[in-house]
XYZ file of C-alpha atoms in Angstrom:
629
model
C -22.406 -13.074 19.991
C -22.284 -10.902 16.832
C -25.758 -9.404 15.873
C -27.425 -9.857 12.767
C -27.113 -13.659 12.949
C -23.915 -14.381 12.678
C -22.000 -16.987 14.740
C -20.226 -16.486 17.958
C -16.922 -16.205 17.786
C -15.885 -18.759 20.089
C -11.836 -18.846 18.861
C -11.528 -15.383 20.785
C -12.734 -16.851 23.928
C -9.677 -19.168 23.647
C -7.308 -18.762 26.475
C -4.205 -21.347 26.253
C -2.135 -21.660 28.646
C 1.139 -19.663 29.034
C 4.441 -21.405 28.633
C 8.135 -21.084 28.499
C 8.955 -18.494 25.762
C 12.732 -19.852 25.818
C 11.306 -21.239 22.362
C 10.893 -18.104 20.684
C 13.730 -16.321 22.214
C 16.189 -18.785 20.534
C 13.935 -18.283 17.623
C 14.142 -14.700 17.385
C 18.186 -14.693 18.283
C 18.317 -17.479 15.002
C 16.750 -14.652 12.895
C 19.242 -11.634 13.875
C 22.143 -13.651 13.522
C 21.165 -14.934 10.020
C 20.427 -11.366 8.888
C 23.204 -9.314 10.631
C 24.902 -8.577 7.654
C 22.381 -7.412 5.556
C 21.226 -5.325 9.190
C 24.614 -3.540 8.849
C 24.485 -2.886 5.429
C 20.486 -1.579 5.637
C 22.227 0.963 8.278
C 24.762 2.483 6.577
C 22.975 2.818 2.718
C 19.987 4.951 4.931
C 22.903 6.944 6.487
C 24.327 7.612 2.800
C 20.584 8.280 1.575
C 20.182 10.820 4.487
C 24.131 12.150 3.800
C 24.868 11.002 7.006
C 28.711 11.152 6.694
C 29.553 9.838 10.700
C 27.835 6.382 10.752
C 28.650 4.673 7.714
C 32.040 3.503 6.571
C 34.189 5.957 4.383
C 31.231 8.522 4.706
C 34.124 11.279 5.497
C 36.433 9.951 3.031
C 35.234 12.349 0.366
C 34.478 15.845 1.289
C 32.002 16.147 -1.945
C 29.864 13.558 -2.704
C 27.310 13.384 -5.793
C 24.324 11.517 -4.072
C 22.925 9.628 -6.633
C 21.723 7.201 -4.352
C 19.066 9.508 -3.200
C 18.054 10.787 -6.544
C 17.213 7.144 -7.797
C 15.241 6.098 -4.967
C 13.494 9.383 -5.375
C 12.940 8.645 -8.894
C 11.986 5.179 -8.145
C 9.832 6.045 -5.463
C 7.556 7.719 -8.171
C 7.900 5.475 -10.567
C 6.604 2.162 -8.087
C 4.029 4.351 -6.046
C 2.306 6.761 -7.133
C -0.833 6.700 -4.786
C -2.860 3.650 -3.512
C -5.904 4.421 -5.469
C -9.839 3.860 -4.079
C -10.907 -0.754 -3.475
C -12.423 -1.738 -6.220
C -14.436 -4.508 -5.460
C -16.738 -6.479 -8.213
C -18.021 -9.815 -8.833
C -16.070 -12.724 -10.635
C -18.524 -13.783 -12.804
C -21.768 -12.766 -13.936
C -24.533 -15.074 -12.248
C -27.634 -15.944 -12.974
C -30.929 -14.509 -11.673
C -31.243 -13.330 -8.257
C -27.376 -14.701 -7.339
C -26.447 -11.569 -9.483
C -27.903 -9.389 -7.296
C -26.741 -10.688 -3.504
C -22.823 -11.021 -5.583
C -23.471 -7.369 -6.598
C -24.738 -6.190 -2.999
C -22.014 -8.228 -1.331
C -19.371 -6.051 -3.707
C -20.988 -2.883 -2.873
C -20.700 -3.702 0.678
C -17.374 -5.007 0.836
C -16.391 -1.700 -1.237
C -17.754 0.961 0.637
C -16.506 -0.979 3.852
C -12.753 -0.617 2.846
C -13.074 3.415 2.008
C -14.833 3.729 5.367
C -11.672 2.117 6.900
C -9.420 3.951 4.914
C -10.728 7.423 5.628
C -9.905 7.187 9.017
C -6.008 6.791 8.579
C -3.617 7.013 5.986
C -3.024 4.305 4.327
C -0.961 5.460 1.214
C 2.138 6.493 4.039
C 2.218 2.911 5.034
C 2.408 1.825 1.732
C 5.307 4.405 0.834
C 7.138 3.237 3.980
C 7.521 0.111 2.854
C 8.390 0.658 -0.516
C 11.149 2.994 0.894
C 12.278 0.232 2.703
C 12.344 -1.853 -0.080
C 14.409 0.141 -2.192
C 17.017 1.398 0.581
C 17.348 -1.710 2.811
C 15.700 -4.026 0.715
C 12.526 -4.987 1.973
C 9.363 -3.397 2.497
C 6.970 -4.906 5.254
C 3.482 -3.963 6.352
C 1.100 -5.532 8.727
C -2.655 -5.682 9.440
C -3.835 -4.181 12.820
C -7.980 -5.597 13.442
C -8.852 -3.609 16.388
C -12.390 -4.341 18.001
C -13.660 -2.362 21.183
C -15.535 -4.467 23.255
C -17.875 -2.710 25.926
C -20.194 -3.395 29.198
C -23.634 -2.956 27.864
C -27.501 -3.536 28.879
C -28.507 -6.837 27.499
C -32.308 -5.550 27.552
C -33.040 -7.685 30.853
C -30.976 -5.549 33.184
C -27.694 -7.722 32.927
C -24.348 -5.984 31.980
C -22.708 -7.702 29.063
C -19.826 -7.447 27.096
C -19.901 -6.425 23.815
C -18.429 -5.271 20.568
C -19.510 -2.098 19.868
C -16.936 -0.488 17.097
C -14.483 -1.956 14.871
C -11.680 -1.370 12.974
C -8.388 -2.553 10.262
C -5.538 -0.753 8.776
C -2.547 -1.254 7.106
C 0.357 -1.049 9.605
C 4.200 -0.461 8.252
C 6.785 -2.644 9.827
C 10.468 -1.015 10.015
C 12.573 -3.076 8.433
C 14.802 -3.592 11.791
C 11.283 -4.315 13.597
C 10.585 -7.650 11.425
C 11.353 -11.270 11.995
C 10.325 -14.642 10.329
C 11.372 -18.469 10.280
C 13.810 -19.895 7.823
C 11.441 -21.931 4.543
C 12.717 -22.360 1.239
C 9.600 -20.541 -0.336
C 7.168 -17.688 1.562
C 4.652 -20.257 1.918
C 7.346 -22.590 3.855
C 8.068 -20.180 6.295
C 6.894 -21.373 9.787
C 7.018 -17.987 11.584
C 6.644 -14.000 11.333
C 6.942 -11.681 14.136
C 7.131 -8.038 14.515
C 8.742 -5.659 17.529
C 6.358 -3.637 19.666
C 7.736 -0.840 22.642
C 5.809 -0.599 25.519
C 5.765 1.447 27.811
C 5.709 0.234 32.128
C 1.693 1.981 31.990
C 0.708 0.088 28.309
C 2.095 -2.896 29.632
C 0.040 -3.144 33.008
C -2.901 -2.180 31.171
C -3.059 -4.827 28.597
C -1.188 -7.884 31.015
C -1.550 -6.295 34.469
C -4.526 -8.016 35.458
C -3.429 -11.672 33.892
C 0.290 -11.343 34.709
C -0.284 -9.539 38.233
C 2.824 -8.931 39.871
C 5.215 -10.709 37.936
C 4.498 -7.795 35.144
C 7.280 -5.494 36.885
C 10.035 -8.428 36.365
C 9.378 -7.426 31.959
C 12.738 -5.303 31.244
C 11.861 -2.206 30.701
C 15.595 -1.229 28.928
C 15.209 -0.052 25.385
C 15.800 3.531 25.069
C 14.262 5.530 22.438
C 15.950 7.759 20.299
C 19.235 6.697 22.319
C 21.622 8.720 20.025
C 19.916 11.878 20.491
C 19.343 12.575 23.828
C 21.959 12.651 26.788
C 22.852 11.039 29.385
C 20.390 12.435 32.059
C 17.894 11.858 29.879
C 18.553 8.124 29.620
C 17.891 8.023 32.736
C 14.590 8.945 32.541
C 12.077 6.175 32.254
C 9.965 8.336 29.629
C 12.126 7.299 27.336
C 12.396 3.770 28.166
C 10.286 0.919 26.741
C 10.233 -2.866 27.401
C 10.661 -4.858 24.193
C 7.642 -7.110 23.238
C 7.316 -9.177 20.312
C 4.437 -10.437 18.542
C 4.510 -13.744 16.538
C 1.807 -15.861 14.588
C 2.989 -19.380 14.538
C 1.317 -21.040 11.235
C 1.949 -25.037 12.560
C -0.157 -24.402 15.653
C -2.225 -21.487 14.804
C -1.435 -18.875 17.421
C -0.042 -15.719 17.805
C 1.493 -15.343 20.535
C 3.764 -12.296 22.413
C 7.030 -12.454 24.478
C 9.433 -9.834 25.738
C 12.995 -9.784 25.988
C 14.450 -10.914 28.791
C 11.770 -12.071 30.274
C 11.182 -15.997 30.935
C 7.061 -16.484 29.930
C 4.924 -16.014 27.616
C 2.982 -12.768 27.687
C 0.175 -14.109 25.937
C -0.518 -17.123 23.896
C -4.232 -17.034 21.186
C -5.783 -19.237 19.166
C -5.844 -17.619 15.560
C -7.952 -14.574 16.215
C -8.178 -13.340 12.806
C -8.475 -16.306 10.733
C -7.167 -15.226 7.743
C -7.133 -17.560 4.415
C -2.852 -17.408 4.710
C -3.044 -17.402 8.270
C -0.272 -14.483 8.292
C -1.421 -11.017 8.975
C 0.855 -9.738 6.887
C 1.780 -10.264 2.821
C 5.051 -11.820 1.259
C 7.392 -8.965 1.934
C 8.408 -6.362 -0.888
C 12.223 -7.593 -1.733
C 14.807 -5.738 -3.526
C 17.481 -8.317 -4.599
C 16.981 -11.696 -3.200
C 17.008 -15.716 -5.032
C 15.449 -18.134 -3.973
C 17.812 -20.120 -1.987
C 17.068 -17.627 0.916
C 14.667 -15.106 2.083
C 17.914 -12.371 3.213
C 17.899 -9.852 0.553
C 20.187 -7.068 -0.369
C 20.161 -3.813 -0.598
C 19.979 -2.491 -4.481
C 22.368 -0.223 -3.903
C 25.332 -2.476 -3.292
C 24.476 -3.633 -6.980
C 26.376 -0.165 -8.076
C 28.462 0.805 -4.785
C 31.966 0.594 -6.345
C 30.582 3.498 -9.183
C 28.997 5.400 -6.613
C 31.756 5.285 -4.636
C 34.143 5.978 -7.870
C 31.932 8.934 -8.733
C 32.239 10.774 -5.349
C 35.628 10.158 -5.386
C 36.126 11.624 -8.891
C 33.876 14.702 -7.825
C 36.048 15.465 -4.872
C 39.019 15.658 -6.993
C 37.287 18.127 -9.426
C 36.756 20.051 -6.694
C 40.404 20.282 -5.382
C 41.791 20.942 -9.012
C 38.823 23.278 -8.867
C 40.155 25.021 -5.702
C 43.431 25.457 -7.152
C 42.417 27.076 -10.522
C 43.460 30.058 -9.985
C 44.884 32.927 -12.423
C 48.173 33.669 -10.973
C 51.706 34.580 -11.451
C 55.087 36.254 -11.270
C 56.295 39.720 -12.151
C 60.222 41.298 -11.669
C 59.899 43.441 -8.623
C 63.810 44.666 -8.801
C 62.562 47.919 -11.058
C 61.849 51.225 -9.198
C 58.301 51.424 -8.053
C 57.671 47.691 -8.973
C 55.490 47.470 -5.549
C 52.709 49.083 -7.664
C 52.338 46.561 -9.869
C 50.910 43.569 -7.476
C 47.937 46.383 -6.867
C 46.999 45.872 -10.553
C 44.630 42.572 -9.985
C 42.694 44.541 -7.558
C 41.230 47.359 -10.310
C 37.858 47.725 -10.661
C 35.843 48.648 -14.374
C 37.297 51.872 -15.624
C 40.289 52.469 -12.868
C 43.404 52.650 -14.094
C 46.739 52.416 -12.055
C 49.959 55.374 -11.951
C 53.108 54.360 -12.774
C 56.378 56.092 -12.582
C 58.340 53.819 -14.952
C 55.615 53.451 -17.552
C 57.890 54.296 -20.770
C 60.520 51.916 -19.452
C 57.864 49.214 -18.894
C 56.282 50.280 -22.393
C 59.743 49.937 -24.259
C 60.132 46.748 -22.343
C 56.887 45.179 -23.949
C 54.036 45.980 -21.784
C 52.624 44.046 -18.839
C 52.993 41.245 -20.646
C 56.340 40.952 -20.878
C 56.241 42.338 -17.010
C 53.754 39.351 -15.680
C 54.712 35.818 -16.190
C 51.240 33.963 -15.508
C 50.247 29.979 -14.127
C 50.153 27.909 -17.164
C 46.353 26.432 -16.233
C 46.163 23.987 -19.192
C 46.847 21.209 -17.688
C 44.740 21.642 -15.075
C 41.543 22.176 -17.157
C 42.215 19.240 -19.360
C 42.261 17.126 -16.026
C 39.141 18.465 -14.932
C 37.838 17.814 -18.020
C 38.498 14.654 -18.496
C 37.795 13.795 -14.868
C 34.148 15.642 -16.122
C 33.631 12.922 -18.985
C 34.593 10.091 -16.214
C 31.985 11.065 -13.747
C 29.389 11.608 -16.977
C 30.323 7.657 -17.977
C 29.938 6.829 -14.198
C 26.533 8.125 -14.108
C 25.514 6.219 -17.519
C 27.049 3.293 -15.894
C 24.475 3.280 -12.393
C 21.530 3.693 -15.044
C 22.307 1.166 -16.658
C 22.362 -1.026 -13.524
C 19.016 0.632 -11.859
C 17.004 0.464 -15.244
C 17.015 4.234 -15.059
C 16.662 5.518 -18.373
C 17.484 9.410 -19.270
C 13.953 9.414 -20.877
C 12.136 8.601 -17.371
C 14.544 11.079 -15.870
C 12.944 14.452 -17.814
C 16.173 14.647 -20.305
C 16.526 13.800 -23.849
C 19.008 14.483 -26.749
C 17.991 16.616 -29.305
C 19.939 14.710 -32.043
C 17.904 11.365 -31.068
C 15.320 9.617 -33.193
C 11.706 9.023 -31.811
C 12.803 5.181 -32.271
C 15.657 5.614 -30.102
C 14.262 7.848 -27.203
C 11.430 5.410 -27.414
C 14.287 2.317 -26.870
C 15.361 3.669 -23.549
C 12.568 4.370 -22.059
C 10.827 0.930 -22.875
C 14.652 -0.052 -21.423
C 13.746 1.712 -18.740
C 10.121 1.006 -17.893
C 11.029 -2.823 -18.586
C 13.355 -3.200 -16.139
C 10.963 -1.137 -13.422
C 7.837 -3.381 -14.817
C 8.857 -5.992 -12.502
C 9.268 -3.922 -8.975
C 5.842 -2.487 -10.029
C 3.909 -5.565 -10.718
C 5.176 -6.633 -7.332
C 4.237 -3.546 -5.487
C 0.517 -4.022 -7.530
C 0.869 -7.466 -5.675
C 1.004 -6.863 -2.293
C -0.672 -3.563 -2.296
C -3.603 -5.787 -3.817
C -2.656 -9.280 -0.601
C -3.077 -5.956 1.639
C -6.254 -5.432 0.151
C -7.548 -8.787 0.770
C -6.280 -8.961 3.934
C -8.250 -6.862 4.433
C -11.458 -7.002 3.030
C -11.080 -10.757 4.536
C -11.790 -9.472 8.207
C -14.574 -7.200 7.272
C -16.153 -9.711 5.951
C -15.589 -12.357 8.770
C -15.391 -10.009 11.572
C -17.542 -7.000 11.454
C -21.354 -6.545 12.619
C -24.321 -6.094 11.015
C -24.993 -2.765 12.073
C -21.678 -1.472 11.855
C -21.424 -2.530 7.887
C -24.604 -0.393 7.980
C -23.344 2.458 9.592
C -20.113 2.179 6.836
C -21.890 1.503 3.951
C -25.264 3.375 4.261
C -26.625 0.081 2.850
C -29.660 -1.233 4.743
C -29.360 -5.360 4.972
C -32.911 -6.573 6.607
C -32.523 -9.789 8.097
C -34.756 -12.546 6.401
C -37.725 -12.464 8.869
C -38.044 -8.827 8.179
C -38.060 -9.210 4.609
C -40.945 -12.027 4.777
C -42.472 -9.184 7.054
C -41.993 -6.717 4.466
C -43.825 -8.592 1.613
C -46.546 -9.601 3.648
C -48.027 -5.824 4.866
C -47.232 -5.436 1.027
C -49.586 -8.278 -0.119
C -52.315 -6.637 2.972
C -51.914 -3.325 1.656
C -52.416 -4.803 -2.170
C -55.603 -6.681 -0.532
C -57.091 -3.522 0.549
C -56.280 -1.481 -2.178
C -58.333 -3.951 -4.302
C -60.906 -3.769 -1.751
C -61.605 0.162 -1.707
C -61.316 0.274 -5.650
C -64.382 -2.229 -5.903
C -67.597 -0.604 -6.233
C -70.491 -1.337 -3.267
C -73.281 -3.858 -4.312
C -76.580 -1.946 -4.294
C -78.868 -2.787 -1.226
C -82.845 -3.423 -0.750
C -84.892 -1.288 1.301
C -84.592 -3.835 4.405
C -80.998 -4.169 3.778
C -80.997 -7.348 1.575
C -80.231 -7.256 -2.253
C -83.097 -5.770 -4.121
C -85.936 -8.144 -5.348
C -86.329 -8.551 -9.037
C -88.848 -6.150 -10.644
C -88.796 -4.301 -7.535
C -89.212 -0.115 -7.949
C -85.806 1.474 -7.369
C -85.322 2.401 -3.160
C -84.485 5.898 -2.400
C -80.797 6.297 -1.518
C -80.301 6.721 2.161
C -76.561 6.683 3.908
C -75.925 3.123 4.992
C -73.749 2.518 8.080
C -70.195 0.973 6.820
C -69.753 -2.738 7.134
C -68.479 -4.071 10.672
C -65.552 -5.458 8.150
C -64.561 -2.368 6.948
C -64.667 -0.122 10.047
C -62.468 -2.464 11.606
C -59.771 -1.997 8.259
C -56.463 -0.203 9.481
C -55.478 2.788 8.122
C -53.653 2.381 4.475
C -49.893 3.865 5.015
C -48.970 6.536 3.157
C -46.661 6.556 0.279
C -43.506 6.696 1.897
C -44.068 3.829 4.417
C -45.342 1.918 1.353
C -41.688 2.827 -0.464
C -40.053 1.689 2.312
C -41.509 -1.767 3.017
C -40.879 -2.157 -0.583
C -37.113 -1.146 -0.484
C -37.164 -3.722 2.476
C -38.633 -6.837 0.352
C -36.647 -5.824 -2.512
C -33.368 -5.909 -0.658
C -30.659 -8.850 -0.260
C -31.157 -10.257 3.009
C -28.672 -10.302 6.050
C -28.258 -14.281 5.767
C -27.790 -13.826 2.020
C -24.572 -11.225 2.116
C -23.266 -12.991 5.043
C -23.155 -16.248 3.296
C -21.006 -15.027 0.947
C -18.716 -12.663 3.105
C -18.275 -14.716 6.013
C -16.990 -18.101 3.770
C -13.942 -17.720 2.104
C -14.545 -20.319 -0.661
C -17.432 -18.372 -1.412
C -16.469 -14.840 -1.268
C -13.628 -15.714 -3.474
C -15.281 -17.382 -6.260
C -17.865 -14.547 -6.184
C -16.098 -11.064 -6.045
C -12.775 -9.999 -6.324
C -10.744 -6.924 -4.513
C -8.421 -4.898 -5.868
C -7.799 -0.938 -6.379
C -8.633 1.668 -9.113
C -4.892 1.200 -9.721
C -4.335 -1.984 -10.234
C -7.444 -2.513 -11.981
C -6.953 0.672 -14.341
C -4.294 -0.773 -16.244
C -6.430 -3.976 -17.091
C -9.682 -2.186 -18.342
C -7.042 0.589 -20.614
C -5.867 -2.484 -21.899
C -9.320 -4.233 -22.872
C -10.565 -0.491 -23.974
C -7.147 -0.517 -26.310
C -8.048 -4.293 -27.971
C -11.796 -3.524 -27.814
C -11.352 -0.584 -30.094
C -8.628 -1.925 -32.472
C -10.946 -5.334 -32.646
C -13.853 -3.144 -33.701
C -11.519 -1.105 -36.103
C -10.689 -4.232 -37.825
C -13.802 -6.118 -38.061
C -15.409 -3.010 -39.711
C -13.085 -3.299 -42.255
C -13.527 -7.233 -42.666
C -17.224 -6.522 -42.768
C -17.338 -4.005 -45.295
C -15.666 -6.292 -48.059
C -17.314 -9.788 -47.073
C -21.031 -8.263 -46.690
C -21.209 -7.515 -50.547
C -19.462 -10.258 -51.414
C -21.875 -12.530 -49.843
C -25.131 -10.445 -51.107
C -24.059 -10.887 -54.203
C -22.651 -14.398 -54.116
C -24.798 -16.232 -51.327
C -23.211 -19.454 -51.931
C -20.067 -18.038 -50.327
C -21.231 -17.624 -47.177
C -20.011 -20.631 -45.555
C -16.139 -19.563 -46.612
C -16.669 -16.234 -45.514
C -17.988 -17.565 -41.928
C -15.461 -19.607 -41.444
C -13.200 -16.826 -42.711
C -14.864 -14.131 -39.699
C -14.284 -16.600 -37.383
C -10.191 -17.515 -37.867
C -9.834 -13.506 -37.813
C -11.725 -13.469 -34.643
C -10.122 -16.146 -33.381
C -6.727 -13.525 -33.247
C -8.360 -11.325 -31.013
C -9.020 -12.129 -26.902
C -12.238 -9.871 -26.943
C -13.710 -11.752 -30.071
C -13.438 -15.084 -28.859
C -16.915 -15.143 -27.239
């Protein structure tokens, strides 16, 4: 039973029944065979980003290689991610009377729920990983992990009960080797999604030990980690073995369930535990190059390979012309003392070399008549023009990758403004897309996220997050009445006594005046508790004045209402919106000044004009978003 009201969450309780996971494996099989080329391909492009030159094809054919696929996912990198940026959570619409205030406390909670989250991992490294992915591989997963510790505690009558006591949800990258899905002609078609776990023999008996029993030593344990770096001892060793378990939500039935290879059963089979709006606990994956025939993409890269390729192949051939450059030559060694000569190359600044035959070489024109050198022409104007190849090359994979010089830190001198300012909208407008749809899902993730806070966590744990204290509604009611009691007695001490006879009855009229004597208090008022003090007072008032428990739940735990009310996204995402209104705010006000300031006198002086000149404000209005309220 969650606390603070809320319903019990009776899908978790849910236990079906295992079955045959023959199903999935043929399922899963399906999935690797459809996207085994584009596997093999993701492999060797992350070899050539890491210079890998044994494990991808032709990696030793060139023995210098210009890497330019690492400098443009570097670039890109930047350019698509910069950081993820604080939730920014506020309400749709303004609403009227109190409704304002519950959709503005169910923001504020929602808000200072997701940086409590966040601070305890890092999110923006999940996010990077998958938009590595995306741009080497070509797609870019991540997954949501809701994590709730359930403990034995005292129910208060002696009883030991099981309950939640902390929860959490991250963002989770999926390697792009590690994810699976069913076959749909759009994302929202697609049946399945599943993502690889390794477990180890230990995790495994601890999470299906006690439901599985002894059948969970017949689970494979057979997938060696970090296989190509350890030897063959070491394989051997079951520390570095895991057992291969998969976990897949099933959208036409509503489960997740797991399975592990090579083994014939189910592991575990759930009712939706999370119930998320898209039922996936994951977003439409980040995809490089794809259509939308088929949800395979490809990598970017093979969009330029044959220039790439050209280019490394034209930069080892500089360097072997480069290798033989050399200043060289020929010199007659039949003359006396000729031996000396070949020494000559060696001098350093200021040394000069003896001679014997000096006049005879003198009269014979010199050393340069004496040394015949390598005519070297030809090879510089090769290099050269192998140079101004590899320079077109380069121009060529910008062009492709949207990569203008401008967003690489270079300009010409010679350009115009208007043409530096050309490439780099070039540039930015072919990146505008892969950024708008890394805004997208970094803003699904968000509401993903926010989603299970809202349906999953407690009461007093959104109180612990948020510092925000939500009274239920009987301890509001509570609240205002000691308020109205302490109101009651405040009027009753400021009201002055009534003045008393001598026998203790109102004076008689016309009566002399009774000496004052100290009368014993009321029974009523000795019986009066003790007025709080100022801070109780301030705090039964913070109570009555606060949105109640049932109110922010009603909002956060249905998603029809939590979605017309407040929206999630990130200080990112939402920045470039409000610079956007700020830029057509001020240019609106700029040019309504200057409307006003020739129809105001127009229409002072002429008043019979001011129907035109209405109708007049409002077509020029009409231009501008911001002035059509």
């Amino acid at each position: 039973m969650i606390n603070g009201g809320a319903e019990t969450d009776e899908r978790s309780e849910a236990k079906p029944e295992r079955k045959s996971a023959s199903f999935w494996h043929n399922q899963l099989d399906y999935a690797a065979t459809r996207e085994e080329k584009w596997r093999k391909a993701g492999d060797e492009i992350q070899c050539r980003y890491m210079d890998d030159r044994d494990h991808y094809e032709g990696g030793k054919q060139f023995e210098k290689r210009i890497n330019i696929l690492w400098s443009n996912v570097e670039v890109q990198k930047g350019a698509l991610f910069d950081k993820l940026g604080k939730p920014d959570v506020r309400r749709c619409f303004p609403l009227p009377g109190n409704r304002n205030k519950i959709a503005r406390t169910a923001a504020l909670v929602m808000e200072r729920s997701l940086v409590a989250c966040a601070n305890r991992y890092e999110p923006d490294v999940q996010i990077e990983n998958a938009v590595e992915d995306d741009l080497l591989p070509g797609r870019g997963v991540c997954w949501i992990d809701y994590e709730p510790t359930v403990s034995m505690v005292d129910d208060g009558q002696g009883n030991q009960v099981e309950q939640v006591t902390y929860q959490t949800v991250k963002f989770d990258h999926v390697e792009w080797k590690s994810f699976r899905h069913g076959n749909g002609r759009s994302w929202d078609d697609v049946p399945w999604v599943a993502r690889e776990l390794l477990f180890t023999k230990t995790d495994l008996k601890k999470r299906w030990g006690e439901q599985l029993g002894e059948k969970i030593d017949a689970i494979p344990v057979n997938q060696v980690v970090d296989e190509e770096h350890i030897n063959a001892e070491a394989k051997k060793d079951g520390s570095f073995k895991r057992a291969r378990v998969w976990e897949i939500w099933y959208k036409p039935e509503g489960i997740r369930v797991y399975v592990a290879d090579g083994y014939p059963d189910e592991l575990e089979r759930k009712e939706d535990p999370y119930k998320l709006e898209g039922f996936f606990p994951c977003p439409r994956p980040l995809y490089a190059v794809k259509t939308t025939s088929s949800h395979t993409p490809r990598p970017e890269f093979l969009q330029y390979k044959d220039q790439a390729d050209e280019l490394d192949r034209v930069n080892t051939r500089i360097w072997k012309l480069l290798e033989k450059l050399k200043y060289c030559g020929v010199y007659d060694g039949s003359a006396e003392d000729a031996d000396a000569l070949k020494d000559i190359g060696r001098l350093d600044d200021g040394q000069f070399l003896p001679y014997k035959n000096f006049m005879a070489l003198k009269e014979g024109g010199g050393l340069a008549a004496a040394f015949q050198s390598r005519d070297l022409a030809p090879i510089a104007v090769t290099i050269q023009s192998l140079a101004e190849r590899a320079v077109r090359l380069l121009q060529a994979i910008y062009e492709i990758t949207g990569i203008s010089d401008i967003m690489r830190g270079s300009s010409d001198s010679n350009e115009t403004l208007g043409a530096q300012k050309l490439k780099a909208n070039f540039g930015s407008g072919r990146l505008r897309r892969k950024q708008k749809d890394v805004q997208r899902f970094v803003k699904a993730l968000y509401r993903m996220k926010a989603e299970i806070i809202a349906e999953h966590f407690e009461r007093e744990q959104l109180e612990l997050m948020t510092g925000i204290q939500l009274p239920l509604e009987v301890e509001r009611n509570a609240a205002k009445m000691q308020l109205a009691q302490i109101k009651q007695m405040m009027g009753a001490q400021q009201q002055p006594p009534a003045p008393m006879g001598h026998n203790g009855g109102p004076p008689m009229e016309g009566a002399p005046p009774q000496p004052t004597q100290a009368q014993p208090a009321p029974p009523m008022q000795q019986q009066m508790p003790a007025m709080p003090d100022e801070d109780q007072i301030a705090d039964l008032q913070g109570i009555a004045d606060a949105c109640s428990w049932e109110e922010i739940s009603a909002i956060l735990r249905s998603d029809d209402r939590r979605n017309f009310t407040v929206d999630v996204e990130t200080d990112e995402t939402a920045f470039a919106d409000e610079e956007t209104e700020k830029q057509q705010r001020t240019e609106f006000m700029g040019a309504m000044t200057g409307w006003l300031q020739v129809a105001m006198p127009a229409v002072q002086s002429n008043p019979s004009m001011a129907p035109l000149f209405k109708e007049l404000t409002m077509f020029f209005m009409g231009g501008f978003k911001v002035g059509r309220s």
